[in-house]
XYZ file of C-alpha atoms in Angstrom:
253
model
C 17.012 11.414 -6.108
C 14.652 8.647 -5.031
C 11.236 9.694 -3.743
C 11.558 7.377 -0.726
C 14.890 6.222 0.688
C 14.937 3.583 3.423
C 18.515 3.122 4.600
C 19.646 0.285 6.888
C 16.468 0.482 8.973
C 16.010 -1.656 12.069
C 12.590 -1.496 13.720
C 11.853 -2.676 17.245
C 8.756 -2.490 19.405
C 7.903 -3.489 22.958
C 5.366 -6.082 24.008
C 4.338 -6.812 27.585
C 7.129 -9.366 27.889
C 9.882 -8.501 25.404
C 11.409 -6.148 22.859
C 10.689 -7.503 19.375
C 12.961 -6.838 16.401
C 10.599 -6.563 13.420
C 13.163 -5.685 10.731
C 16.943 -5.615 10.630
C 19.047 -3.325 8.421
C 16.483 -3.093 5.618
C 17.372 -0.810 2.704
C 15.468 0.078 -0.464
C 14.467 3.071 -2.572
C 11.181 3.903 -4.266
C 11.130 6.125 -7.354
C 8.229 8.233 -8.584
C 5.472 6.201 -10.277
C 6.841 2.934 -8.868
C 4.436 0.206 -7.856
C 6.779 -1.110 -5.182
C 5.725 -4.245 -3.297
C 6.986 -5.486 0.075
C 6.521 -9.259 -0.014
C 7.163 -11.833 2.663
C 5.569 -14.309 5.060
C 3.631 -13.276 8.148
C 5.925 -11.835 10.794
C 8.581 -10.496 8.419
C 7.934 -6.885 9.431
C 6.452 -5.627 6.161
C 3.439 -3.940 7.789
C 5.704 -2.516 10.498
C 7.911 -1.047 7.762
C 4.866 0.538 6.148
C 3.822 2.095 9.462
C 7.325 3.507 9.884
C 7.233 5.025 6.388
C 3.858 6.471 7.365
C 5.546 8.117 10.341
C 3.719 6.125 13.022
C 6.899 4.691 14.544
C 10.584 5.604 14.432
C 13.510 3.369 13.447
C 15.762 2.077 16.202
C 18.615 2.332 13.702
C 18.922 3.715 10.175
C 16.905 6.481 8.558
C 13.998 7.073 6.199
C 13.611 10.096 3.930
C 10.911 11.267 1.539
C 11.885 13.887 -1.024
C 15.177 14.154 0.856
C 13.491 15.061 4.161
C 13.802 12.711 7.108
C 10.516 11.179 8.237
C 9.666 12.180 11.810
C 5.895 11.679 11.830
C 2.773 11.369 9.672
C 2.213 13.849 6.865
C -0.131 14.615 3.976
C 2.628 13.516 1.573
C 1.864 9.905 2.651
C -1.641 8.435 2.787
C -2.271 4.986 4.252
C -4.915 2.419 3.275
C -5.484 -0.612 5.505
C -7.183 -3.954 4.907
C -9.860 -3.343 7.552
C -13.277 -2.335 6.250
C -13.943 -0.072 9.263
C -11.421 2.599 8.245
C -14.278 4.785 6.962
C -16.212 7.108 9.275
C -19.577 5.330 9.681
C -21.580 8.509 10.303
C -20.402 10.143 7.063
C -21.510 9.451 3.502
C -19.134 8.266 0.783
C -18.736 11.862 -0.406
C -18.158 13.197 3.120
C -15.596 10.459 3.846
C -13.553 11.375 0.774
C -13.890 15.099 1.511
C -12.901 14.739 5.174
C -9.067 14.783 4.869
C -9.260 17.475 2.178
C -11.168 19.743 4.562
C -9.020 18.783 7.550
C -5.891 19.828 5.632
C -7.524 23.264 5.131
C -5.974 23.730 1.707
C -9.237 23.776 -0.258
C -12.586 25.490 0.059
C -15.579 23.232 0.690
C -16.664 23.718 -2.924
C -13.252 22.735 -4.319
C -12.942 19.820 -1.879
C -16.320 18.486 -2.990
C -15.378 18.793 -6.670
C -12.112 16.929 -6.129
C -13.797 14.251 -3.996
C -16.467 13.676 -6.644
C -13.783 13.365 -9.331
C -11.947 10.617 -7.441
C -15.178 8.851 -6.493
C -15.936 8.748 -10.218
C -12.454 7.340 -10.909
C -13.176 4.350 -8.634
C -16.611 3.851 -10.197
C -18.770 4.739 -7.190
C -20.683 7.793 -8.383
C -23.976 5.927 -7.956
C -23.376 5.524 -4.192
C -21.901 8.951 -3.493
C -24.577 9.676 -0.856
C -24.579 6.184 0.689
C -23.200 5.341 4.132
C -20.475 2.735 4.803
C -22.802 0.166 6.415
C -24.680 -0.144 3.104
C -21.527 -0.899 1.064
C -19.817 -4.195 0.281
C -16.244 -4.797 1.425
C -14.883 -4.119 -2.043
C -16.802 -0.849 -2.315
C -15.512 0.294 1.078
C -11.938 -0.320 -0.070
C -12.570 1.665 -3.249
C -13.853 4.571 -1.132
C -10.690 4.354 0.995
C -8.556 4.406 -2.169
C -10.481 7.415 -3.509
C -9.996 9.199 -0.184
C -6.261 8.532 -0.203
C -5.771 9.511 -3.843
C -7.851 12.683 -3.524
C -5.150 14.052 -1.229
C -2.703 13.547 -4.117
C 0.072 12.352 -1.789
C 3.618 11.747 -2.940
C 3.143 8.075 -2.082
C 0.154 5.863 -1.316
C 0.826 3.273 1.405
C -1.346 0.153 1.066
C -1.271 -2.515 3.787
C -2.783 -5.694 2.290
C -5.833 -3.680 1.188
C -7.523 -6.583 -0.626
C -6.622 -9.438 1.745
C -10.065 -9.635 3.372
C -11.958 -9.724 0.053
C -13.201 -12.799 -1.785
C -11.113 -13.911 -4.770
C -13.318 -12.393 -7.487
C -13.676 -9.030 -5.730
C -9.940 -8.994 -5.012
C -9.169 -9.486 -8.706
C -11.580 -6.689 -9.648
C -9.991 -4.313 -7.129
C -6.511 -5.182 -8.409
C -7.640 -4.419 -11.973
C -9.156 -1.102 -10.872
C -6.001 -0.115 -8.993
C -3.887 -0.795 -12.087
C -6.333 1.180 -14.241
C -6.086 4.121 -11.833
C -2.305 3.874 -11.951
C -2.322 3.911 -15.766
C -4.338 7.153 -15.654
C -2.388 9.039 -12.975
C 0.951 7.194 -12.515
C 0.801 7.650 -8.729
C 3.478 6.067 -6.525
C 2.423 3.164 -4.326
C 4.159 1.123 -1.629
C 2.088 -2.053 -1.368
C 2.307 -4.794 1.275
C 1.161 -8.357 0.591
C 1.988 -11.948 1.501
C 0.594 -13.213 -1.830
C 3.236 -13.861 -4.487
C 0.612 -13.796 -7.258
C -0.734 -10.443 -6.067
C 2.778 -8.997 -5.814
C 3.472 -9.961 -9.433
C 0.122 -8.584 -10.573
C 0.445 -5.236 -8.770
C 4.150 -4.454 -8.730
C 6.840 -3.348 -11.107
C 9.405 -3.949 -8.333
C 9.203 -6.461 -5.478
C 11.337 -6.537 -2.327
C 11.514 -10.000 -0.751
C 11.785 -10.103 3.040
C 12.890 -13.050 5.167
C 10.886 -14.357 8.143
C 11.209 -12.666 11.515
C 13.166 -10.506 11.828
C 12.664 -9.136 8.325
C 15.827 -8.828 6.276
C 16.141 -8.166 2.555
C 16.513 -11.417 0.630
C 16.349 -10.013 -2.891
C 14.764 -7.392 -5.107
C 12.941 -8.362 -8.293
C 12.765 -5.672 -10.993
C 10.846 -5.293 -14.281
C 8.022 -7.378 -12.836
C 5.481 -5.671 -15.100
C 7.188 -7.193 -18.153
C 6.101 -10.750 -17.315
C 2.882 -12.224 -18.681
C 0.461 -15.044 -17.956
C 0.082 -15.651 -21.686
C 3.669 -16.790 -22.269
C 4.063 -18.458 -18.870
C 6.676 -15.980 -17.613
C 4.466 -14.872 -14.697
C 4.145 -18.468 -13.515
C 7.892 -19.012 -13.780
C 8.567 -15.836 -11.809
C 6.093 -16.925 -9.129
C 8.017 -20.185 -8.700
C 11.368 -18.365 -8.604
C 10.099 -15.992 -5.916
C 8.653 -18.888 -3.911
C 12.006 -20.667 -4.060
C 13.846 -17.513 -2.965
C 11.506 -16.988 -0.015
C 11.144 -20.559 1.203
C 14.007 -22.666 -0.203
C 16.010 -22.652 3.032
C 12.948 -23.726 5.053
C 12.151 -26.572 2.669
C 15.784 -27.686 2.679
C 15.698 -27.770 6.477
C 12.735 -30.153 6.361
């Protein structure tokens, strides 16, 4: 059984002037230890899909299940990481930020929560700033704290909404490398949203391509982690994905 099963999901939301259809009849499954990427242009509903998996909105049609249970709201089995740097609590230190959800869940003593938080802070290479406050950290460091906080909860799936989009190119590459290193150590499951084809290929082992608004499934690319920059296969795949996503638009022009 798949860890996450999204079946024929249509998502709609209201604005002040209309009802917007974000996705239409989207289906996919995510297995344990997958690095599953939702890829598409702005407005294709990928972030809306992630919010629905997180339990923050309900499908208009279709259903979503995790471990066979239908998703009806947020839960500790899903932890979300956003691209905004202000997702940390500014009045708490790095250690206290990572401990916060562990203590809120009331499953660990303060001593055990601190030990687990310190372990994950070490995994993201931030032991030296464990007592620092968010305003003293760079954007990349803040994202690493957010990742440590999410992983410390040991959720069934980590939901990442363009977490590196606001970083400069060098910091983004470093954070991608660190995420892959963490994955190699723990084999956690991640559902990752991006509009960058290169990032999708770098992060994912499976990529779901979504069409422009409303988001529909165009294709799924598997075995992405088998391509390489050295032999040129990553570059060829990037072109193939670009053509799949945008060929109809370019033909229209």
